[in-house]
Coordinates of C-alpha atoms in Angstrom, one line a residue:
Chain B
X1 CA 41.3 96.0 -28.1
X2 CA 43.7 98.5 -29.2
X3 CA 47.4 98.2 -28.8
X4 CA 49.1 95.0 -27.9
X5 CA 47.7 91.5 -29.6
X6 CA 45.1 89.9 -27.5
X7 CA 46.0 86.6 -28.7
X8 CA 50.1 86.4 -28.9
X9 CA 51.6 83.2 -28.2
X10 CA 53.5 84.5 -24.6
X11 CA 50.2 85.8 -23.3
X12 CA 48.4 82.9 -24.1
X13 CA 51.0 80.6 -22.4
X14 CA 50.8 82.9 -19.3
X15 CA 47.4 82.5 -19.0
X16 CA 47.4 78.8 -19.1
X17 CA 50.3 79.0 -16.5
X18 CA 48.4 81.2 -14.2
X19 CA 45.5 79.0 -14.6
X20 CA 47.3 75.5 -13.9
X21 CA 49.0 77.5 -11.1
X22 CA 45.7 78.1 -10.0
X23 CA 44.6 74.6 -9.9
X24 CA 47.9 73.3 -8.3
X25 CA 48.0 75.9 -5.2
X26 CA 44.0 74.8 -5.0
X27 CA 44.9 71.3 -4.6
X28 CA 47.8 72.0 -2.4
X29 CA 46.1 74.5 -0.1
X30 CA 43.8 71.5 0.5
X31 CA 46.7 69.2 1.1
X32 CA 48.1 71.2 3.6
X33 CA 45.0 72.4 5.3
X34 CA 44.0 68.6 5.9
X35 CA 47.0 67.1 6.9
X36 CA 49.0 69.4 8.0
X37 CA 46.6 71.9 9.6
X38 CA 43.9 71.4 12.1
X39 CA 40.8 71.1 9.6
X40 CA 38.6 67.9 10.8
X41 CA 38.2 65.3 8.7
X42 CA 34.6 65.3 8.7
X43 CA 34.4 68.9 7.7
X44 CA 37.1 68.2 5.0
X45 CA 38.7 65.0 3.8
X46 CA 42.0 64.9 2.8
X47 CA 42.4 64.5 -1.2
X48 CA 44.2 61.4 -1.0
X49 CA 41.3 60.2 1.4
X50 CA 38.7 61.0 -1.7
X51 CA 41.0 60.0 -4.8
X52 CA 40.9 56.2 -2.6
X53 CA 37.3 56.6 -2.4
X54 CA 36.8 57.5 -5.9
X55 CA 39.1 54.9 -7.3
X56 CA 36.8 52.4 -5.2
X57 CA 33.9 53.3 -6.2
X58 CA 34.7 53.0 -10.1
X59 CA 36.7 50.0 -9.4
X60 CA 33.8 48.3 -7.5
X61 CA 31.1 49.3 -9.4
X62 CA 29.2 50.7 -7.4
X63 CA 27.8 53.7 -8.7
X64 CA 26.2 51.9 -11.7
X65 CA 22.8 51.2 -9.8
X66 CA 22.8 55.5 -9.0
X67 CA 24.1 56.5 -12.0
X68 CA 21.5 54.5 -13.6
X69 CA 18.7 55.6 -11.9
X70 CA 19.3 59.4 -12.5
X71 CA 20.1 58.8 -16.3
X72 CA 17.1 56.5 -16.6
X73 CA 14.8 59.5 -14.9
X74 CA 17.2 61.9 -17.4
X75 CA 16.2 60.3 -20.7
X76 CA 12.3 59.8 -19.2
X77 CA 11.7 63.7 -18.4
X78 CA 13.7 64.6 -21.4
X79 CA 11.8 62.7 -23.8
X80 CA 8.2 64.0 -22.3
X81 CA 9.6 67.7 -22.6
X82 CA 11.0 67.6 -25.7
X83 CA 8.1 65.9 -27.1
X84 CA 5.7 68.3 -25.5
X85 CA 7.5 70.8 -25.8
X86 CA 8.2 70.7 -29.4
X87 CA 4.6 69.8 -30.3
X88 CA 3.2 72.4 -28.7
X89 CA 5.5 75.1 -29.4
X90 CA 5.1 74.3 -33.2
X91 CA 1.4 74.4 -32.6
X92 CA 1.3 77.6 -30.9
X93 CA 3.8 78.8 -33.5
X94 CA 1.1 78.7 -36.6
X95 CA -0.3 81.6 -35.7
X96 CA 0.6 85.1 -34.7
X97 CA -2.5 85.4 -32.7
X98 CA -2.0 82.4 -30.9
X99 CA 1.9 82.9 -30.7
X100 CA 1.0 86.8 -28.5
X101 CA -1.2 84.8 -26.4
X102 CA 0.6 81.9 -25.1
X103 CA 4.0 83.0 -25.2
X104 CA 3.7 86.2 -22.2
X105 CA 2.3 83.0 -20.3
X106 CA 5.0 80.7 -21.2
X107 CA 7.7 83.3 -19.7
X108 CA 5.5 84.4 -16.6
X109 CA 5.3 80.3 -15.9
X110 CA 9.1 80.4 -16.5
X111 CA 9.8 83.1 -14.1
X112 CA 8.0 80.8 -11.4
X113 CA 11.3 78.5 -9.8
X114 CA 9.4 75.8 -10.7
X115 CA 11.7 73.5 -7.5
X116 CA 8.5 74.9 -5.6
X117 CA 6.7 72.3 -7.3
X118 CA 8.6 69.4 -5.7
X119 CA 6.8 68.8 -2.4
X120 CA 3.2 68.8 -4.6
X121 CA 5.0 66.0 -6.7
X122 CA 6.0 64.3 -4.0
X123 CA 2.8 64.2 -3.1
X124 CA 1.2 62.8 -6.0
X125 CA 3.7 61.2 -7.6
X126 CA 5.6 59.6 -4.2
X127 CA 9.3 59.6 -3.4
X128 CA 10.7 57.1 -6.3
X129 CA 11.7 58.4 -9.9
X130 CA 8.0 59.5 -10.9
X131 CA 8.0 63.3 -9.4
X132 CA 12.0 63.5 -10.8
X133 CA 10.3 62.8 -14.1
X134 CA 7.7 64.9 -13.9
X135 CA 9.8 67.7 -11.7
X136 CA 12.3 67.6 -14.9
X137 CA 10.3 67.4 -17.4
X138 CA 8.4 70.5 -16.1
X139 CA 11.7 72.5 -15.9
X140 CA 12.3 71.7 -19.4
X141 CA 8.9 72.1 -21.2
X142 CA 9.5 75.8 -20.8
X143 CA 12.9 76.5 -22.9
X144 CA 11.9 74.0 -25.4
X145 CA 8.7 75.3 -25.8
X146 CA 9.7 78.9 -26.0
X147 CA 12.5 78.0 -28.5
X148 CA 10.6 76.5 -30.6
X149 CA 8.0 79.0 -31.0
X150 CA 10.9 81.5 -32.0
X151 CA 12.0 79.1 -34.5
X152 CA 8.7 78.8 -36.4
X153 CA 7.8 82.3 -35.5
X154 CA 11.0 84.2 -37.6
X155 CA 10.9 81.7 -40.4
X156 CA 11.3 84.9 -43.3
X157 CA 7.6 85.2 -44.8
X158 CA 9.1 85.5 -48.2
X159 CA 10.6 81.6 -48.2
X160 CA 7.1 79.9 -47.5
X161 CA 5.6 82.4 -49.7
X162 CA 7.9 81.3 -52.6
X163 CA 7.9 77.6 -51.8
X164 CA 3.9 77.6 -51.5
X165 CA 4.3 79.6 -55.0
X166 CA 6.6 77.1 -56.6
X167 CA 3.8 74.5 -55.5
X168 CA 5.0 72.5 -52.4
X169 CA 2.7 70.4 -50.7
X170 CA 2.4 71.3 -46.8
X171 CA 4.5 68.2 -45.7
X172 CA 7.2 69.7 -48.5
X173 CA 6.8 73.3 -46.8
X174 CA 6.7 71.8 -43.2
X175 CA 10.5 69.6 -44.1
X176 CA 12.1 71.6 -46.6
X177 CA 11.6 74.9 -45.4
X178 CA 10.3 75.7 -41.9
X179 CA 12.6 72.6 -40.4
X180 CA 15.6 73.8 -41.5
X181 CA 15.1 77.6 -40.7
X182 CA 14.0 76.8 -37.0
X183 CA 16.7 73.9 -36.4
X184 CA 19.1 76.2 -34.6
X185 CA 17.2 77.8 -32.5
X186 CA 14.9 74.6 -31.6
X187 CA 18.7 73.0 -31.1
X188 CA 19.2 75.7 -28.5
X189 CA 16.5 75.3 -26.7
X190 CA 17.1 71.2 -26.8
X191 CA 20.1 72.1 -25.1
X192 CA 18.6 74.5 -22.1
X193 CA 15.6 72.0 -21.4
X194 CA 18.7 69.2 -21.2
X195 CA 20.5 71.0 -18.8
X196 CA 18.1 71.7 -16.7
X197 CA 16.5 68.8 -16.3
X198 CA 19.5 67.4 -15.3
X199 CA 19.6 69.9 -12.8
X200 CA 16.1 69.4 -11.5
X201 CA 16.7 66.0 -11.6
X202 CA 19.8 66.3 -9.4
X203 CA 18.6 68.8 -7.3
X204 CA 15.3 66.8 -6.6
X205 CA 17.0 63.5 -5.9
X206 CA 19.1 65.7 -3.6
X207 CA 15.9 67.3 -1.5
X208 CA 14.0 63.9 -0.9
X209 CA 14.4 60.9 -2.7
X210 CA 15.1 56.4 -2.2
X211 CA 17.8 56.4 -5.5
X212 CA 20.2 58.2 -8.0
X213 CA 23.4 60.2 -7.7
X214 CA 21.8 62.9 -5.6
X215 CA 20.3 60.4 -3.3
X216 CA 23.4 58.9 -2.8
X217 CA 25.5 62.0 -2.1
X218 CA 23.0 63.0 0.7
X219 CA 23.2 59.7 2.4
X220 CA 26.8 59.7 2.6
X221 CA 26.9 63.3 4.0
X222 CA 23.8 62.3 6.5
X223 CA 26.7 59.0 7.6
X224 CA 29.2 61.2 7.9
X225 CA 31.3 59.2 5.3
X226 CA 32.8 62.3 3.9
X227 CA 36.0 61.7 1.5
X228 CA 33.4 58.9 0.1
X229 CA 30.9 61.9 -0.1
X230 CA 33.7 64.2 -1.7
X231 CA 34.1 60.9 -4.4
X232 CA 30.6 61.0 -5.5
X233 CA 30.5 64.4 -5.8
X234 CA 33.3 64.9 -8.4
X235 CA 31.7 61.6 -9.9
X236 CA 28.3 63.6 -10.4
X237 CA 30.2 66.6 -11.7
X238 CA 32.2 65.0 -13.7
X239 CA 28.7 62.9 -14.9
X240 CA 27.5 66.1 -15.4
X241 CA 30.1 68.5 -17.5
X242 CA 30.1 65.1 -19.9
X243 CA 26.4 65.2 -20.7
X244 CA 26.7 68.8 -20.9
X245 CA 29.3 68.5 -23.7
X246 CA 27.9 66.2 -25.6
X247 CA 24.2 68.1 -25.3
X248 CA 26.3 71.3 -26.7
X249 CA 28.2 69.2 -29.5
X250 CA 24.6 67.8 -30.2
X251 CA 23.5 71.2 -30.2
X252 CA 26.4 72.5 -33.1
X253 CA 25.6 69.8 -35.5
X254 CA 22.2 70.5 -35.2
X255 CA 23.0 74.0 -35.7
X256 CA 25.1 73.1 -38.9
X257 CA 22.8 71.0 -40.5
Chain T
X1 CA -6.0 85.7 -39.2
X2 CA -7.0 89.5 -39.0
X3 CA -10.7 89.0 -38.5
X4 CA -9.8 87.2 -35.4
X5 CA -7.3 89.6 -34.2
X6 CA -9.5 92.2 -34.3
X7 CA -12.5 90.1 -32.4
X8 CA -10.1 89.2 -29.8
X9 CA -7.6 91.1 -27.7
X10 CA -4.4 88.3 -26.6
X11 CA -5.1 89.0 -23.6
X12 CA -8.7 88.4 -23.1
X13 CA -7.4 84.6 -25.1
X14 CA -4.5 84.3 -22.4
X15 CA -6.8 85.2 -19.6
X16 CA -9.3 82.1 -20.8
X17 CA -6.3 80.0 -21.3
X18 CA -5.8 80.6 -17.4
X19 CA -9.1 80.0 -16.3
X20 CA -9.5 77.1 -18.7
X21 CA -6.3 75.7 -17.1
X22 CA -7.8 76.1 -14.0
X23 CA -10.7 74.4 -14.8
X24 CA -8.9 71.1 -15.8
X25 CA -7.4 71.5 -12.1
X26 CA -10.6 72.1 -10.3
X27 CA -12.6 69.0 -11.8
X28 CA -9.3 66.8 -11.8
X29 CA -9.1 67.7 -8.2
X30 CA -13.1 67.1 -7.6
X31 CA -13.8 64.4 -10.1
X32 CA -9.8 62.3 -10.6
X33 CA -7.4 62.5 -7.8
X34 CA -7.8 61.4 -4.1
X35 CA -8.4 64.8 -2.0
X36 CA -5.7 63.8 -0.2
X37 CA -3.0 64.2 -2.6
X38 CA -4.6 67.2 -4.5
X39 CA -6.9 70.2 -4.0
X40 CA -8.9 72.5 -6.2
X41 CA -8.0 75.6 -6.8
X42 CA -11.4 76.9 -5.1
X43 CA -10.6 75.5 -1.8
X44 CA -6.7 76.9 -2.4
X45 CA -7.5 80.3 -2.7
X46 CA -10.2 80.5 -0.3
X47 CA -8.1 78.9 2.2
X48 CA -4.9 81.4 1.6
X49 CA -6.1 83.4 4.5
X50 CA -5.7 79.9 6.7
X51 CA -1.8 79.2 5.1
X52 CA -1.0 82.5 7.0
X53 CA -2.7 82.2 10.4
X54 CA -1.0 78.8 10.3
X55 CA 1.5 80.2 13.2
X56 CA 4.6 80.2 12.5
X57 CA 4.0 80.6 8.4
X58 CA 4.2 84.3 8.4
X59 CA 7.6 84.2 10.3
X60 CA 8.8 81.8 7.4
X61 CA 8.1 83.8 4.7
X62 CA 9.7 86.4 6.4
X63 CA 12.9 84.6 7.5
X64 CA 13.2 83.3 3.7
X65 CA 12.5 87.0 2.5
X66 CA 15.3 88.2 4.9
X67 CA 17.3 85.1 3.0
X68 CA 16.7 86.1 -0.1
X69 CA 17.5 89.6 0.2
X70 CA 20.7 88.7 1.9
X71 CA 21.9 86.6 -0.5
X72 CA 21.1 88.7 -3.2
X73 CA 22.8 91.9 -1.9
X74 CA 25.7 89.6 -1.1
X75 CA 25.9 88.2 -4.6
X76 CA 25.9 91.2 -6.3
X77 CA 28.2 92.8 -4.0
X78 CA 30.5 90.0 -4.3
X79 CA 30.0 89.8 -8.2
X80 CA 30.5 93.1 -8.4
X81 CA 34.1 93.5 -6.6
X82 CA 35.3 90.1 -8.6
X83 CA 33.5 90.5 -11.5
X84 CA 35.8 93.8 -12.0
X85 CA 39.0 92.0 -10.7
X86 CA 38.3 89.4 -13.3
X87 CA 37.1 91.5 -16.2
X88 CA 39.1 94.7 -16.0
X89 CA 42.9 93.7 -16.6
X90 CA 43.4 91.9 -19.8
X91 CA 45.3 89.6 -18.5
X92 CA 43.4 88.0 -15.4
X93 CA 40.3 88.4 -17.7
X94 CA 42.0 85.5 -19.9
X95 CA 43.6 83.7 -17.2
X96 CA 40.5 83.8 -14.3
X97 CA 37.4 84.0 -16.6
X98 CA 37.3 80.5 -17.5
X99 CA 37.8 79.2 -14.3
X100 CA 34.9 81.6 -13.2
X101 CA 33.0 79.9 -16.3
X102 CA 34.0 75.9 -15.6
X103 CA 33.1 76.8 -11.8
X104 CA 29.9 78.3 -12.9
X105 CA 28.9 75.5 -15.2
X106 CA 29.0 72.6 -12.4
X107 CA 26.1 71.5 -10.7
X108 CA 26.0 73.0 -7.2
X109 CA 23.2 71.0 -6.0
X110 CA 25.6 68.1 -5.9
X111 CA 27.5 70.2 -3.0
X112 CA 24.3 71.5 -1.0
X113 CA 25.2 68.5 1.7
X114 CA 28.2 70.4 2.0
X115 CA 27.1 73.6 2.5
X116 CA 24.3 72.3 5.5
X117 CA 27.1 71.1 7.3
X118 CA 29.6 74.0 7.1
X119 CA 26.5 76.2 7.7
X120 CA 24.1 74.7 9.6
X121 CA 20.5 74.3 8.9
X122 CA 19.6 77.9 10.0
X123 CA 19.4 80.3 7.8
X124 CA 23.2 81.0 7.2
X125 CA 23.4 77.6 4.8
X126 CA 20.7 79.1 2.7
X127 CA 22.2 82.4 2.5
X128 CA 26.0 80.9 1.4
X129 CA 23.9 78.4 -1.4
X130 CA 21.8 81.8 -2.8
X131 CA 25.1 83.4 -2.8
X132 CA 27.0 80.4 -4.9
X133 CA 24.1 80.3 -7.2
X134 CA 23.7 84.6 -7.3
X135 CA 27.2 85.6 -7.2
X136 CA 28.5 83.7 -10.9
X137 CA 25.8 85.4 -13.3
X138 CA 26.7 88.7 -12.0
X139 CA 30.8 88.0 -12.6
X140 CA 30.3 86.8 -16.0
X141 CA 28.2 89.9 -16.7
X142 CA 30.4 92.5 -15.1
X143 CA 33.3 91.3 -16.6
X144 CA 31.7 91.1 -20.0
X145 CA 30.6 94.5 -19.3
X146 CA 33.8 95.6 -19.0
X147 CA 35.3 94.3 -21.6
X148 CA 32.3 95.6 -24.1
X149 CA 33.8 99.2 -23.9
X150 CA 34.6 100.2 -26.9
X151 CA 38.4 100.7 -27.1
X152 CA 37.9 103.9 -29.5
X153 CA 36.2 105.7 -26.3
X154 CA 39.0 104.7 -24.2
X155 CA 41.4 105.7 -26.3
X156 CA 39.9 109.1 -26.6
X157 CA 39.6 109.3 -22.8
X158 CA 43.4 108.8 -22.6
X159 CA 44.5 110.5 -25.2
X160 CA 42.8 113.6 -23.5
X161 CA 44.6 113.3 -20.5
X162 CA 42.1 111.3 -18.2
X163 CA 43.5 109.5 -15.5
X164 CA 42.7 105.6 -14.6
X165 CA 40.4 106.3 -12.2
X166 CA 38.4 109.0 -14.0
X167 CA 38.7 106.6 -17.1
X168 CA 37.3 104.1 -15.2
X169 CA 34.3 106.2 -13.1
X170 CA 33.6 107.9 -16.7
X171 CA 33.9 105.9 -19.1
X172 CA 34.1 102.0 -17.9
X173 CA 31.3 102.5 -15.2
X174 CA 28.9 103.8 -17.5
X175 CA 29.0 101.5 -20.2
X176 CA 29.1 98.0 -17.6
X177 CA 25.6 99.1 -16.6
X178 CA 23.4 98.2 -18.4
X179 CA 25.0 94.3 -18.8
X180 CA 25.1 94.7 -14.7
X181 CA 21.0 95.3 -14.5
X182 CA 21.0 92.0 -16.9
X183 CA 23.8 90.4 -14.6
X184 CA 21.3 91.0 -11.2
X185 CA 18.2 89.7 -12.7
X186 CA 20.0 86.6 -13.8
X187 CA 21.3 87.0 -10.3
X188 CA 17.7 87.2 -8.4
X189 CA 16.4 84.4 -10.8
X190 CA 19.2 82.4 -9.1
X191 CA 19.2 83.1 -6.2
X192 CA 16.0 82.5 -5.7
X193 CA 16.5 79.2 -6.7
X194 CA 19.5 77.9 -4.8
X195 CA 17.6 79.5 -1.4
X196 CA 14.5 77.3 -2.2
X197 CA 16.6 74.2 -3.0
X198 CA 18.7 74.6 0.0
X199 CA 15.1 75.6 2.2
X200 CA 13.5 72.5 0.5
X201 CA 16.0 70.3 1.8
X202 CA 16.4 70.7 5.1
X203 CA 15.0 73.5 7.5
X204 CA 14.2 74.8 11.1
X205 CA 12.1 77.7 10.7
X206 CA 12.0 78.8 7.2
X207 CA 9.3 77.6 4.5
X208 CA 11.1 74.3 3.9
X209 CA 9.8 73.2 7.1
X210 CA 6.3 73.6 6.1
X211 CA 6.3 72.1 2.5
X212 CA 7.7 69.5 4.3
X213 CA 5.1 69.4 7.2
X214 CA 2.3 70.1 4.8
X215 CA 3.4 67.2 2.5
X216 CA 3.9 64.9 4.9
X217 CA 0.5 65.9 7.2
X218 CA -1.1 65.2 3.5
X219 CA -2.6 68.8 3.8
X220 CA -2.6 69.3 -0.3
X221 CA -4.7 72.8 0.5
X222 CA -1.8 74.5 2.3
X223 CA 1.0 73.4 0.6
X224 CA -0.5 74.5 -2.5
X225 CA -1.4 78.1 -0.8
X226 CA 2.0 78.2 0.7
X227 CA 3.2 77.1 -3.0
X228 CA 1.1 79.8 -4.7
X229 CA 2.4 82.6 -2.2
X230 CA 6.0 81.7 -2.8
X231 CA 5.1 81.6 -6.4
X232 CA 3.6 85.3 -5.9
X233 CA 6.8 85.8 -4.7
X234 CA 8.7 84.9 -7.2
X235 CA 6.9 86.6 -9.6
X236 CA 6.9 90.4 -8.0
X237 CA 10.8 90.1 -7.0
X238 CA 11.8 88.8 -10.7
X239 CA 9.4 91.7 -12.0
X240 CA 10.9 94.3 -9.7
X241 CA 14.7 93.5 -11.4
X242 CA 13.0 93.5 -14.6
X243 CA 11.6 96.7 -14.1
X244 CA 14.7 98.1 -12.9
X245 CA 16.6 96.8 -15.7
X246 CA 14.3 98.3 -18.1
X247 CA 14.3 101.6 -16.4
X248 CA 18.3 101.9 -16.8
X249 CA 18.7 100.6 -20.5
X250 CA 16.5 103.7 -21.2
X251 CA 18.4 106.1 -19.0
X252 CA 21.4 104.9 -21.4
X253 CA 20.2 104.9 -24.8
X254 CA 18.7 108.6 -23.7

């Protein structure tokens, strides 16, 4: 941008100050709506109410059994879709042919909100983890698939051609070369598939599940016991933006290396 | 490699690769898996015709459609007018963006209990959780729109005299368009998914209530028409933005 600095020091201190001004008159419009004003407690909880509730549930415990659950389901339909994923996407990826097939079919499957799928996996796989997993690890087959098809597919022609010429064996070409030129963008896709299984996996403990964070956030609402509701919520959140993070950071190294 | 190529369009391959999927469905379905839980795809299609006489199907499809559309032309609307106040002055760009960002990275299925009881299980809750799944992809896009313009062309607007507003309807307006055709196909994608979450998990009259119905009746054959409709669906609306997307990148590059 053309005249002043976009990054000077006063600007950037205004910003932050608008921004914790933000959060503050969010908090306090909250505050003063709940206790002050004439908003129910069951439609809204006062924050108070749900910082008691939140400290009790991490004091107590109680989450663990949830919060175990979901991860547990998590790692499951994370570790089928990135292995199936990866597999076949480096399969489909050996060939130009094959890559101009599959990969129109790939994205139209993508396009698909693949939630639909839920009540048929409820159906075959029953209400515990098993249609989470598979529900997740649906979701996520896609981007890692995709991902690593571009990966293989751009490695530059003119580095296998000169490692094959320099004499590499196939295992050589397959670690040396086309590895390291598709990590970042397999590392990418890693990352999508991550998120949203954890979204799938959230979303479908949500819609009709017996465990997990999701489960446990619908039965509170479905009681009534909001700011306990309101707890678990910025508890899943917060589990949420963490494994995010460390997914992305996962992502950069992978990027570097 | 080029033998092949030429024997073989990819699309005749991708069409086997269909039916050969839906071959390994048919004899799992006849041969694996108790008809009870799962149909073949024969029976599926040839029972479509029975998903929509099922009364009261046709009126869900439509009441999610109407849901859908709603939520869509809200989102946009909405991401449109705050998308601009966001994006436009340099300031509240920096100061509101990443709060737009940190909002739009949470998981909003961890609120959809919220949004049911604030909204009801008509369709009003479904509309509000398309909206807060629609409305952030369209801000984020509009605002980077904006802020794509290159300053060289602004200058030269203002140097010759243009006022704000004809700075903005000439120059800004043009330029945020095609990054605003991207923004609403993100936004269909997504809004399409938070109406089907929120219809999934509890409804009166929309298609929620006959997954649910169909799932629990252990009627595999419609749920997996319904399914396949829905899907159908999906496919033409997300294809429509597409196309529309397409259309205007053209119109600008022309």
């Amino acid at each position: 941008m053309a005249g002043r600095p976009e990054g000077s020091a006063g600007a950037v201190i205004a910003s932050r100050a608008v921004q914790i001004g933000f959060l503050i008159s969010a908090v306090a419009l909250w505050h003063l709506a709940t206790v002050r004003g004439s908003v129910s407690p069951l439609l809204l909880p006062r924050p108070d109410a749900v910082l008691r509730e939140l400290i009790d549930v991490l004091a107590t415990g109680e989450f663990l059994g949830d919060l175990g659950v979901t991860l547990g389901e998590l790692a499951a339909a994370f570790a089928l879709s990135a292995a199936g994923g990866l597999a076949a996407g480096y399969l489909i990826s050996r060939s130009r042919y094959w890559i101009e097939v599959f990969e129109p079919l790939l994205a139209g499957a993508y396009s698909i909100p693949i939630i639909l799928f839920l009540p048929l996996y409820i159906l075959l796989f029953g209400l515990g983890p098993a249609s989470k997993i598979a529900l997740g690890a649906t979701i996520s087959f896609f981007p890692i698939a995709m991902n690593t098809i571009a990966g293989f597919g751009s490695v530059e022609k003119i580095h296998i051609v000169a490692a094959r010429s320099m004499g590499c064996s196939q295992y050589q070409l397959f670690r040396r070369v086309l590895v390291p030129a598709a990590l970042p963008v397999i590392a990418t896709g890693l990352r999508m598939g991550f998120t949203v299984a954890l979204l799938a996996i959230l979303g479908s403990e949500t819609i009709s599940s017996l465990s997990g964070l999701g489960h446990r956030i619908v039965h509170l609402a479905e009681n009534m016991h909001m700011a306990r509701m309101f707890a678990y919520i910025a508890f899943a959140v917060a589990i949420a933006v963490v494994l995010n993070v460390v997914a992305t950071l996962l992502e950069e190294r992978g990027k570097r290396s | 490699m080029r033998t092949l190529h030429s024997l073989r369009s990819p699309g005749a391959s991708r069409l086997w690769v269909v039916l050969a999927l839906l071959g390994v469905w048919e004899i799992a379905a006849r041969g694996f898996v108790d008809k009870m839980f799962l149909s073949p795809p024969s029976r599926v299609f040839s029972s479509l015709d029975a998903v929509l006489r099922t009364p009261g199907v046709p009126e869900a499809l439509v009441i999610t459609l109407w849901e859908l559309g709603a939520a869509f032309a809200l989102s946009v609307a909405l991401g449109l007018a705050i998308g601009l106040a966001v994006g436009l002055p340099r300031f509240s760009r920096r100061s509101f963006l990443p709060i737009v960002l940190l909002l739009y990275g949470m998981p909003q299925i961890t609120i959809l209990p919220l949004f049911i009881l604030y909204f009801g299980i008509g369709p009003a809750s479904k509309i509000a959780f398309g909206v807060s799944h629609g409305v952030f992809p369209v801000i984020v896009t509009v605002a980077a729109g904006v802020q794509n313009v290159k300053p060289i062309l602004l200058l030269a607007a203002r140097s010759m005299g243009a006022s704000r507003a004809q700075v903005f309807r000439r120059v800004i307006l043009p330029h945020m368009i095609p990054s605003f055709f991207a923004g609403m196909r993100f936004a269909m994608s997504a809004t399409l998914l938070g109406v089907l979450l929120a219809e999934l998990y509890v409804s009166s009259a929309g298609i929620g209530h006959f997954t649910t119905l169909f799932t629990q009746n252990l009627d595999p054959t419609r749920l997996l028409g319904l399914v396949a409709l829905l899907a159908a669906m999906a496919i033409v609306l997300n294809g429509i933005v597409r196309r529309a997307e397409v259309k205007t990148g053209r119109f600008r590059s022309a």
